[in-house]
Short mmCIF file of C-alpha atoms and ligand atoms in Angstrom, two decimals:
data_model
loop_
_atom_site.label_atom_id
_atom_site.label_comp_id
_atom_site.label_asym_id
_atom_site.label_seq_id
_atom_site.Cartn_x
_atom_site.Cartn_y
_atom_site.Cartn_z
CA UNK C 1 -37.51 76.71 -30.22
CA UNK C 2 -33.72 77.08 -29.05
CA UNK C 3 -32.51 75.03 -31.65
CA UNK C 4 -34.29 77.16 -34.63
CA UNK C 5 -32.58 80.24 -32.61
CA UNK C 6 -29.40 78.77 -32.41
CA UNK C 7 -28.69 77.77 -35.68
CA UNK C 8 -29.44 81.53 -37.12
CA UNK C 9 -26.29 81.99 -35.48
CA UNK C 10 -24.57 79.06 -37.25
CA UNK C 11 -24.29 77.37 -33.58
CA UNK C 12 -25.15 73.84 -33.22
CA UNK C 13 -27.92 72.79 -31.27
CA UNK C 14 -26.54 69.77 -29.73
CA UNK C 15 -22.65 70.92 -29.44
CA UNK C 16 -24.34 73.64 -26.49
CA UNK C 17 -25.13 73.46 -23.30
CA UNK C 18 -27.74 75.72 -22.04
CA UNK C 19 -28.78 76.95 -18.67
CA UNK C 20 -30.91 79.53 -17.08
CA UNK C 21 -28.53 82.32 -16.10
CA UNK C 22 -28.61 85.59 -13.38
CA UNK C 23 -31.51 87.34 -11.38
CA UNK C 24 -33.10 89.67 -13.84
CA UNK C 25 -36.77 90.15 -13.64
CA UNK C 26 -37.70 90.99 -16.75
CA UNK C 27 -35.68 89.06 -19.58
CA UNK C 28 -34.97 85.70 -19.64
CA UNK C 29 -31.58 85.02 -19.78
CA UNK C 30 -29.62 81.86 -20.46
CA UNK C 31 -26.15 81.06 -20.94
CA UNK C 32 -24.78 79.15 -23.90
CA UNK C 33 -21.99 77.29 -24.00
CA UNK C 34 -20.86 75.82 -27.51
CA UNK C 35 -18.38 76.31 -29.83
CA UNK C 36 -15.77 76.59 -27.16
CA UNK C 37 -16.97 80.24 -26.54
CA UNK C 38 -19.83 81.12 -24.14
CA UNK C 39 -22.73 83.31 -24.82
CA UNK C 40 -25.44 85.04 -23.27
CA UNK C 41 -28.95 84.12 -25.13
CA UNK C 42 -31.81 86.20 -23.76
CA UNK C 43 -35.41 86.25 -24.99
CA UNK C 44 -37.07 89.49 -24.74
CA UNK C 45 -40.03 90.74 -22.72
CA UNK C 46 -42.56 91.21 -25.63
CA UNK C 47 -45.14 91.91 -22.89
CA UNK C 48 -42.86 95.01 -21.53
CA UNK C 49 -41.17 95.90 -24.70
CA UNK C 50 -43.47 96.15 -27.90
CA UNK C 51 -40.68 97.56 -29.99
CA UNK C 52 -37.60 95.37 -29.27
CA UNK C 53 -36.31 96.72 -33.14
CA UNK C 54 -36.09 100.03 -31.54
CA UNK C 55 -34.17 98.75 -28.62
CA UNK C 56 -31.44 97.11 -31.68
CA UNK C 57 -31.56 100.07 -33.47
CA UNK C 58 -30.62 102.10 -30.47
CA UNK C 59 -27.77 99.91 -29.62
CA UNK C 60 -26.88 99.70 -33.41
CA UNK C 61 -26.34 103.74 -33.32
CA UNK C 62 -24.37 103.72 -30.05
CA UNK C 63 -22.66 100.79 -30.91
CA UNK C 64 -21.14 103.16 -34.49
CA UNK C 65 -20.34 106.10 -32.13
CA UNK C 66 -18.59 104.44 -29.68
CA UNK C 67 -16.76 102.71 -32.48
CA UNK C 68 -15.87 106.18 -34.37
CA UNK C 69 -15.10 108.04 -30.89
CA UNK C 70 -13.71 105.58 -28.13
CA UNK C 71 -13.09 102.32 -29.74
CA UNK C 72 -11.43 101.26 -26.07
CA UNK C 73 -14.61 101.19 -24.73
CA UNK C 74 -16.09 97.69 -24.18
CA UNK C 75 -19.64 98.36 -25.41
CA UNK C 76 -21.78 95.03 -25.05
CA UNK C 77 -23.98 94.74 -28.11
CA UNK C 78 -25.74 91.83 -29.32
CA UNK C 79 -24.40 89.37 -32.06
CA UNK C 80 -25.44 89.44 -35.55
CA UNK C 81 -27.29 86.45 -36.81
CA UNK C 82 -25.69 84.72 -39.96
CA UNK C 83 -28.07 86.83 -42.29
CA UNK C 84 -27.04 90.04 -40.31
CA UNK C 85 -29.81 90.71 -38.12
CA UNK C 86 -29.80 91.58 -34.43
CA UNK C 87 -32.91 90.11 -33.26
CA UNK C 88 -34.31 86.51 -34.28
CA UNK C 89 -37.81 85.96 -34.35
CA UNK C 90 -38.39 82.36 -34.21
CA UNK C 91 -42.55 82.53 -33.83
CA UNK C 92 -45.11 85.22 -33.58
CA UNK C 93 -43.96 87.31 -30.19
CA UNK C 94 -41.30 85.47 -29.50
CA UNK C 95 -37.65 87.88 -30.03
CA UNK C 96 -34.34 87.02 -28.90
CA UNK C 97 -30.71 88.08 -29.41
CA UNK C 98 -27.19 86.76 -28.58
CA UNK C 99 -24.69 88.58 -26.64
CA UNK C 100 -21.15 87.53 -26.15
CA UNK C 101 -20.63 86.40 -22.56
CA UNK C 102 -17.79 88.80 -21.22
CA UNK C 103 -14.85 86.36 -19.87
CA UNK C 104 -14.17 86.29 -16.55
CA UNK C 105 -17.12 88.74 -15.95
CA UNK C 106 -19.52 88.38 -12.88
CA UNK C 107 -22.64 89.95 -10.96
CA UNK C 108 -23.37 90.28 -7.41
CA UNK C 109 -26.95 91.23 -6.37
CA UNK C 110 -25.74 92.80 -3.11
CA UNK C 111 -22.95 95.35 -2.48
CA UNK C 112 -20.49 93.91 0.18
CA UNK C 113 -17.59 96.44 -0.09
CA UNK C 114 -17.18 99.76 -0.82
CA UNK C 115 -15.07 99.50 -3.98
CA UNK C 116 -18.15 97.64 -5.54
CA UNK C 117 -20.16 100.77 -5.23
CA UNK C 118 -17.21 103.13 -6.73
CA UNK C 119 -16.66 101.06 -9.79
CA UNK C 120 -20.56 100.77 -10.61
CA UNK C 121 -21.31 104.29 -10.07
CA UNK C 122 -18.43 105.03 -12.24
CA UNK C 123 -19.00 102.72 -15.12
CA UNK C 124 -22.76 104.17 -14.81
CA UNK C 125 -20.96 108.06 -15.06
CA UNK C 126 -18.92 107.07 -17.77
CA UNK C 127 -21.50 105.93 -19.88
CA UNK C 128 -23.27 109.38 -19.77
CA UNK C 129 -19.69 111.09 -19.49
CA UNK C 130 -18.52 109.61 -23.11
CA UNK C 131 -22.41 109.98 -24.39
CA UNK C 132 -22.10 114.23 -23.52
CA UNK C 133 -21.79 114.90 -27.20
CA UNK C 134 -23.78 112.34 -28.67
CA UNK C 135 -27.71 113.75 -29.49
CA UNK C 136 -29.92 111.84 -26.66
CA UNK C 137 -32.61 112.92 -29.08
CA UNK C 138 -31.64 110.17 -32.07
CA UNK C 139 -32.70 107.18 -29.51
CA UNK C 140 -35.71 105.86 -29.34
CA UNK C 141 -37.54 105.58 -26.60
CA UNK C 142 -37.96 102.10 -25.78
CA UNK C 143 -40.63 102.25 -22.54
CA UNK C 144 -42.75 105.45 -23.19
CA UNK C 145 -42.40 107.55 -19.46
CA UNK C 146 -40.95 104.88 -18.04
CA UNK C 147 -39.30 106.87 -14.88
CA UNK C 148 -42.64 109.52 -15.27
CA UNK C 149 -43.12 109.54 -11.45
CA UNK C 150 -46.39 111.50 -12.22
CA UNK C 151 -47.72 108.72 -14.26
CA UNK C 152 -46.42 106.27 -11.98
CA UNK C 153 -48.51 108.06 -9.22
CA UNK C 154 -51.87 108.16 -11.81
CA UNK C 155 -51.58 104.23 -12.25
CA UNK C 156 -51.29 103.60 -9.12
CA UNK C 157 -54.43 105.21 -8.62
CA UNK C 158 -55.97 103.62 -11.35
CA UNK C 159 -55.10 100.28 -9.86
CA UNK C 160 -56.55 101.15 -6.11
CA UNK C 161 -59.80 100.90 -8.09
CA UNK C 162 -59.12 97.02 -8.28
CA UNK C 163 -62.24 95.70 -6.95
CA UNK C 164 -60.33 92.51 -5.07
CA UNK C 165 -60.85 93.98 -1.29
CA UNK C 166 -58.54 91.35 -0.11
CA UNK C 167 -55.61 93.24 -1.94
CA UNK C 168 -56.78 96.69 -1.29
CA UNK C 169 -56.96 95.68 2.66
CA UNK C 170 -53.66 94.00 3.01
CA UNK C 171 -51.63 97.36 1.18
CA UNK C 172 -53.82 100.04 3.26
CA UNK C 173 -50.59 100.86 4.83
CA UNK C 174 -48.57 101.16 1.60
CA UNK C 175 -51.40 103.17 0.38
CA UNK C 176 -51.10 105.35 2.91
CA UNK C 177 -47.61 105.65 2.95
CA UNK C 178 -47.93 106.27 -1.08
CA UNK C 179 -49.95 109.93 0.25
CA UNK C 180 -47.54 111.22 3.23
CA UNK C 181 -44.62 111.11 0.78
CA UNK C 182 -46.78 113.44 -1.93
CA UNK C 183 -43.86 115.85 -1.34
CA UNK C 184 -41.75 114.02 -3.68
CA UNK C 185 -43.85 113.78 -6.51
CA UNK C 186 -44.60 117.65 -5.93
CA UNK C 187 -40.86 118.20 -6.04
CA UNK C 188 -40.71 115.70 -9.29
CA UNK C 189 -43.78 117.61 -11.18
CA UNK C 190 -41.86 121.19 -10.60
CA UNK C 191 -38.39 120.36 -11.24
CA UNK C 192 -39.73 118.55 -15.11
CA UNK C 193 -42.32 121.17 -15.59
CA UNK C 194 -40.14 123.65 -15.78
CA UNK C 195 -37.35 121.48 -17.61
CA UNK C 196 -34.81 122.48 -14.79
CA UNK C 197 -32.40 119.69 -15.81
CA UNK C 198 -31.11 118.34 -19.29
CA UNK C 199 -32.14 115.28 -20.82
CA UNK C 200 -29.08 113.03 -21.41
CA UNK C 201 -28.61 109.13 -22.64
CA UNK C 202 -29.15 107.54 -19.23
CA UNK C 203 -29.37 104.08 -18.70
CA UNK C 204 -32.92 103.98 -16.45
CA UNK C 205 -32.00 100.81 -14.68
CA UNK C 206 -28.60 101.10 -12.75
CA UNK C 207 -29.13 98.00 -10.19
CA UNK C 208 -26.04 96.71 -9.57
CA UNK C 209 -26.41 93.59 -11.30
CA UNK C 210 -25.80 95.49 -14.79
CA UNK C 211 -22.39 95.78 -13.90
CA UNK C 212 -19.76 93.09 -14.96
CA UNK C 213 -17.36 92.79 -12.98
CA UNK C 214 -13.38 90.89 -12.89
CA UNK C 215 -12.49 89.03 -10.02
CA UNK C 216 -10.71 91.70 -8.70
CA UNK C 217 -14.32 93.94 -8.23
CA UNK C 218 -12.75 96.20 -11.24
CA UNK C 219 -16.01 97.32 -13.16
CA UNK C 220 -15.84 96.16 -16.72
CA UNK C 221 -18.92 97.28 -18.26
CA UNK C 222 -22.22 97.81 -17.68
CA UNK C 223 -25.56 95.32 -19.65
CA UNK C 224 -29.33 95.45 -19.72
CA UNK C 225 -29.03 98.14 -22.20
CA UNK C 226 -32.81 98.27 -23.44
CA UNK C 227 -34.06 101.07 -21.28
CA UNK C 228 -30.75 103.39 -22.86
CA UNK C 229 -32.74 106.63 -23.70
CA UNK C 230 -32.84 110.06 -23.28
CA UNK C 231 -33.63 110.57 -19.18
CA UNK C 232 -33.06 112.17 -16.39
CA UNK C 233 -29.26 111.47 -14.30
CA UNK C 234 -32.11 111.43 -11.66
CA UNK C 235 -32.83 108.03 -12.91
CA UNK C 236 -29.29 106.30 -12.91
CA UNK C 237 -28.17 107.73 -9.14
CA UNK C 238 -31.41 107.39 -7.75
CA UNK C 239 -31.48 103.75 -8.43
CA UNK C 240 -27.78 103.93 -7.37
CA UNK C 241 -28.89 105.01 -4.43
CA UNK C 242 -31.83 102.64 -4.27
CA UNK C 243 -29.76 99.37 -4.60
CA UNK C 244 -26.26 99.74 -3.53
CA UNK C 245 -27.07 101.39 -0.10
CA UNK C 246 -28.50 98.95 1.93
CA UNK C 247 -26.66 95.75 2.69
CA UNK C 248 -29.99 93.91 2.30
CA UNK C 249 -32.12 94.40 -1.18
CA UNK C 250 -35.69 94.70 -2.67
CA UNK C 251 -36.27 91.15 -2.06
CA UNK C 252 -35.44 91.11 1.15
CA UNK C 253 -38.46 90.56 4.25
CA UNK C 254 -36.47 91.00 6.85
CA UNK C 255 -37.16 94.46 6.67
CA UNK C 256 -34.93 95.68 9.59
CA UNK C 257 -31.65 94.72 7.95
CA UNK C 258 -32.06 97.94 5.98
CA UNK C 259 -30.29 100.38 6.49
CA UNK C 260 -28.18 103.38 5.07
CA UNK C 261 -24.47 102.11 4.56
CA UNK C 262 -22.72 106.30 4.59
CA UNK C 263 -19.37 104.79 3.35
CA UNK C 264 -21.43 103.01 0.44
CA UNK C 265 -22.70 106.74 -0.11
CA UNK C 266 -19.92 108.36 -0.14
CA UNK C 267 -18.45 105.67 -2.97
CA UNK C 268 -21.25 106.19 -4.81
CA UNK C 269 -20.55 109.79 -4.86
CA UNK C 270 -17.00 109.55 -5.90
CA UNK C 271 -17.40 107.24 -8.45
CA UNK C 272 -20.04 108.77 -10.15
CA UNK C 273 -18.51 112.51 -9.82
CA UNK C 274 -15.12 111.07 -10.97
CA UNK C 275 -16.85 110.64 -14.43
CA UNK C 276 -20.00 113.49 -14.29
CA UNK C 277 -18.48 115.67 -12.02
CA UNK C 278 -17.51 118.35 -14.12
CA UNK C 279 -20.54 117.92 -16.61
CA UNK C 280 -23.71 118.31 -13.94
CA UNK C 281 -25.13 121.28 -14.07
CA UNK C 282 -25.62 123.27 -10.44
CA UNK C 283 -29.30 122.65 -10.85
CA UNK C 284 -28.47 119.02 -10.60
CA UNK C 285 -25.81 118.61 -7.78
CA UNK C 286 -28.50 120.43 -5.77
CA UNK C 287 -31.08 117.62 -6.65
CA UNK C 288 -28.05 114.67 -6.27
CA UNK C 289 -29.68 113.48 -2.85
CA UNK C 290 -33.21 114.06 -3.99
CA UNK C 291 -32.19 111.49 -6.40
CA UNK C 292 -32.49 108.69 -4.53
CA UNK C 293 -35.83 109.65 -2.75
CA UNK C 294 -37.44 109.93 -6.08
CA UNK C 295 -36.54 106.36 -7.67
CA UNK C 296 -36.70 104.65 -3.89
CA UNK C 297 -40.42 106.19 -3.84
CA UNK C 298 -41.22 105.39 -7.50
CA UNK C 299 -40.06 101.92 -7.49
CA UNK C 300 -42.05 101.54 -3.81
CA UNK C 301 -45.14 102.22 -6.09
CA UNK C 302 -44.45 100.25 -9.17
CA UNK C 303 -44.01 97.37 -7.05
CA UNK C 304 -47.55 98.08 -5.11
CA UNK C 305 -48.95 98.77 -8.57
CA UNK C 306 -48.62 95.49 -9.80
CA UNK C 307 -49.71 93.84 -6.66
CA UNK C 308 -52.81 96.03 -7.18
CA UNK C 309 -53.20 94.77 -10.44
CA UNK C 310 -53.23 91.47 -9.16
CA UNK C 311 -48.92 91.06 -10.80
CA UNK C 312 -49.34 90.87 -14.23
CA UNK C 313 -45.72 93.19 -14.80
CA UNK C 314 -42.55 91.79 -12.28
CA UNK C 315 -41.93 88.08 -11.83
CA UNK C 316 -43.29 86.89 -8.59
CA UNK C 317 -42.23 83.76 -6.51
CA UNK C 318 -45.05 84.09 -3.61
CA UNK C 319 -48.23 85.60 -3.67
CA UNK C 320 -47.56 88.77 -1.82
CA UNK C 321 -44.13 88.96 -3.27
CA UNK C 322 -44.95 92.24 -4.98
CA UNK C 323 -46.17 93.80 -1.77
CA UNK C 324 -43.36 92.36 0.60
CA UNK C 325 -40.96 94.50 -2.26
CA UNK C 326 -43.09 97.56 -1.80
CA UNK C 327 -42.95 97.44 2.44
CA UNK C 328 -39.23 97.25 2.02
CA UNK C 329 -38.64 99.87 -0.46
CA UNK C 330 -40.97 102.07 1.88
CA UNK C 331 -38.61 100.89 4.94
CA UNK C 332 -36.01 102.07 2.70
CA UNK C 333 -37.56 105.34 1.77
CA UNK C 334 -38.12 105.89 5.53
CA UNK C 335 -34.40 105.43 6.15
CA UNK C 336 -32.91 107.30 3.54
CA UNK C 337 -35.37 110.39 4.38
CA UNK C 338 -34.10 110.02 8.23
CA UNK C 339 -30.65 110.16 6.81
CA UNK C 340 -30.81 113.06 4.34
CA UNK C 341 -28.75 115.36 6.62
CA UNK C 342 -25.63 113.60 6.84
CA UNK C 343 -25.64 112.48 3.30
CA UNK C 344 -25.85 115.79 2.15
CA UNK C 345 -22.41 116.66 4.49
CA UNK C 346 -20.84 113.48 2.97
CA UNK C 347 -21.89 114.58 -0.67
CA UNK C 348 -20.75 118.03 0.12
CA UNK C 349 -17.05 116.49 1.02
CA UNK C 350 -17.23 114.57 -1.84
CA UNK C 351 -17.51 117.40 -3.99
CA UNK C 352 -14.83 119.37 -2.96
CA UNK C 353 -12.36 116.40 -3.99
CA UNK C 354 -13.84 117.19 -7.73
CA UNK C 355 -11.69 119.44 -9.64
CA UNK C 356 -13.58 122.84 -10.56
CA UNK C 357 -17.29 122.37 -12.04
CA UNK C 358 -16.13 124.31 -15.36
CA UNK C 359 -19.88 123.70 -18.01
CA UNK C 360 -22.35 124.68 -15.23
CA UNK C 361 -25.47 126.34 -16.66
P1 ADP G 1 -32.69 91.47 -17.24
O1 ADP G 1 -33.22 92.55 -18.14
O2 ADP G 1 -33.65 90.37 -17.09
O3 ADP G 1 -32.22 92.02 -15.93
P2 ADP G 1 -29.86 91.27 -18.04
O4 ADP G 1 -29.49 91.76 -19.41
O5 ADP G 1 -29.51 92.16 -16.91
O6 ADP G 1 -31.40 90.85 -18.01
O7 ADP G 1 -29.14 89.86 -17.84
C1 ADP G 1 -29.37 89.05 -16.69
C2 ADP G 1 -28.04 88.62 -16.10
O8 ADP G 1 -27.27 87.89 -17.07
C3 ADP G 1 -27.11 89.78 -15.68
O9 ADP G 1 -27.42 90.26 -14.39
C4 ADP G 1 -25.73 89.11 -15.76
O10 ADP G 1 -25.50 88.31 -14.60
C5 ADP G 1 -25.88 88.16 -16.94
N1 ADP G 1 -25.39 88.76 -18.21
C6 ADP G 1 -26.12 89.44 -19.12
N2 ADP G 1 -25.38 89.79 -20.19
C7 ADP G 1 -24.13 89.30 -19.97
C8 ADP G 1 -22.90 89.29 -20.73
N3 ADP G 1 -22.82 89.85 -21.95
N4 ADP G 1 -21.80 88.68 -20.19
C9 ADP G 1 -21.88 88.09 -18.96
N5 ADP G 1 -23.01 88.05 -18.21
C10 ADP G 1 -24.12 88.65 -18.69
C1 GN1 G 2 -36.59 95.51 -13.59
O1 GN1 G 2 -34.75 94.01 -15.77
P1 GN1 G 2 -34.33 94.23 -14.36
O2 GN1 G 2 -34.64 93.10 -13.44
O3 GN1 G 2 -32.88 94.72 -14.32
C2 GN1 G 2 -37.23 96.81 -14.08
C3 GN1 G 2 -36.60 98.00 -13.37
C4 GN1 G 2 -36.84 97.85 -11.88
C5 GN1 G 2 -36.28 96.52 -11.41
C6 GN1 G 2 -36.62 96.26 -9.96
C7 GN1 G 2 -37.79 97.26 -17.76
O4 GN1 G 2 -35.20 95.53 -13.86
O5 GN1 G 2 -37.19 99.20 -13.81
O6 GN1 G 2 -36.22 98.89 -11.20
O7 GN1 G 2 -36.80 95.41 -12.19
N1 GN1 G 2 -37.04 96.92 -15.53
C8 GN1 G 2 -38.08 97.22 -16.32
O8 GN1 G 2 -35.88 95.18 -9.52
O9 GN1 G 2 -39.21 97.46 -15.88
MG1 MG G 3 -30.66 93.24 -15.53
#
């Protein structure tokens, strides 16, 4: 199957070595060496993403602007085969595509210093910052509502009508805790409703693994571009928020390692405002910290979703692994709620390091 793939690209099969590469959950991604050049080969999640030609023509159009308007900008797009295509389609549901492999790039999965934090939150700000004039409406939307916290909330009651008792009984608690934290999706429901906030070209899945970085933690880009649509910013610093605060992650069962890291905040802040500070509207500084409830809560329910469904979405490694994710993010909801207060101080000195907000609406 690799070889067909590989030789669309005019590499040779047996000049490459080729090895599972990086944590993702829903790709599968592989590194290629060959050629003397090194490439990341990823096959797309057909059962996720039923249009991956939407996802290539999306990064085909943002691939011309950023050409036309900042050709500095490292944009990571995919290869073209050697009959100009994007995506190679080797058997029925089967879709991959070839991306350079950055040199000298890395990942982490966990934030251990503060720069870290700065650098993604900027690259993520940037990205939106240099997309301002660009119409969000020309993408398509590659995962229909996929950060719809009200939908989220209806599947998740469509899956607590999974007959397997054993399931229902061991998430009662997550159930539960889905109901006392109603207030967020009633927050959500108004704040869309009334379209309080622009839609922008947000990238929907800001973990901090879709940041390269050098060896010096400089942020060089950001990847895992095929949720890129028009969104919510409540999307990309929520899940800022979500996965660069806590020195311990999603996968984590130790739940009482997490906690709320305020200097992680507060770099978080900066290095997002250093790029959208001046562009967020006042509606949406006042819903920064809400943010990160919002995405903490929705991904706390995705997760307990699937286990509901008996995990036919995420990529498990242990049969409660999808409700072990969903405790912790609620352990992490819990915290960040108990923390609100400060943050909002922190944010608020943040701020006041940004020069004048001058396109409020
Ligand atoms: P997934 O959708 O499964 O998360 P990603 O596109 O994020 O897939 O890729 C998985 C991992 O592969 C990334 O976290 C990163 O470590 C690595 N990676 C992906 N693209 C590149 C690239 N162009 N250069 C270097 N590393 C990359
Ligand atoms: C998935 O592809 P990856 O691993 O970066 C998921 C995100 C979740 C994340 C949780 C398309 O991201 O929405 O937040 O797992 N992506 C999709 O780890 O569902
Ligand atoms: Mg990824």
């Amino acid at each position: 199957m690799f070889d067909q793939v590989l030789y669309s690209y005019g590499l040779n099969p047996s000049d490459c070595n080729i090895q599972p590469f990086g944590s993702g959950l829903i790709n599968h991604t592989l590194k290629v060496s060959g050629n003397g050049q090194d490439y990341i080969l990823q096959q797309i999640n057909g059962n996720v993403f039923k249009s991956p030609d939407d996802i290539a023509d999306n990064l085909a159009l943002l691939q011309v602007f950023f050409k036309n308007t900042r050709p500095d900008y490292l944009f990571v797009a995919p290869l073209p085969t050697l009959s100009g295509t994007f995506l190679v389609k080797p058997a029925s549901g089967m879709v991959f595509r070839l991306f350079p492999f950055i040199k000298g790039s890395h990942t982490v999965d966990y934030i251990s210093e503060e720069k870290q934090a700065f650098e993604a939150a900027k690259q993520f700000g940037k990205f939106t910052h240099l997309l301002k004039d660009f119409d969000a409406e020309k993408l398509k939307c590659t995962l229909t509502d996929f950060h719809n916290l009200k939908l989220r909330f209806e599947q998740f009651k469509t899956a607590c009508t999974n007959p397997d008792i054993i399931r229902l009984d061991s998430a009662a608690a997550e159930i539960k805790a889905v109901y006392e934290h109603y207030n967020i999706l009633q927050t959500y429901n108004q704040l869309t409703y009334h379209h309080e906030i622009p839609l922008r070209v947000i990238h929907h899945d800001t973990k901090i693994n879709n940041v390269l970085f050098d060896d010096q933690q400089n942020g060089l880009c950001i990847i895992d571009l095929d949720t890129v649509m028009p969104g919510y910013f409540l999307s990309d610093v929520g899940d800022m928020m979500r996965t660069y605060l806590s020195p311990s992650n999603e996968e984590d069962t130790d739940y009482d390692k997490l906690h709320i890291r305020e200097n992680i905040f507060t770099a978080i802040c900066k290095g997002y405002l250093s790029e959208m500070g001046n562009i967020l509207t006042k509606t949406e500084q006042h819903y920064f910290i809400f943010s990160g409830k919002l995405m903490i809560y929705m991904q706390a329910i995705r997760f307990l979703t699937d286990f509901l469904n008996n995990d036919i979405y995420y990529e498990i490694k242990y049969p409660d692994h999808n409700l072990s994710r969903s405790k912790n993010q609620f352990k992490l909801l819990n915290e960040y709620v108990k923390a609100e207060e400060k943050l909002q101080q922190l944010l608020h000195n943040s701020q006041d390091k940004i020069p004048t907000v001058s396109n409020n609406s």
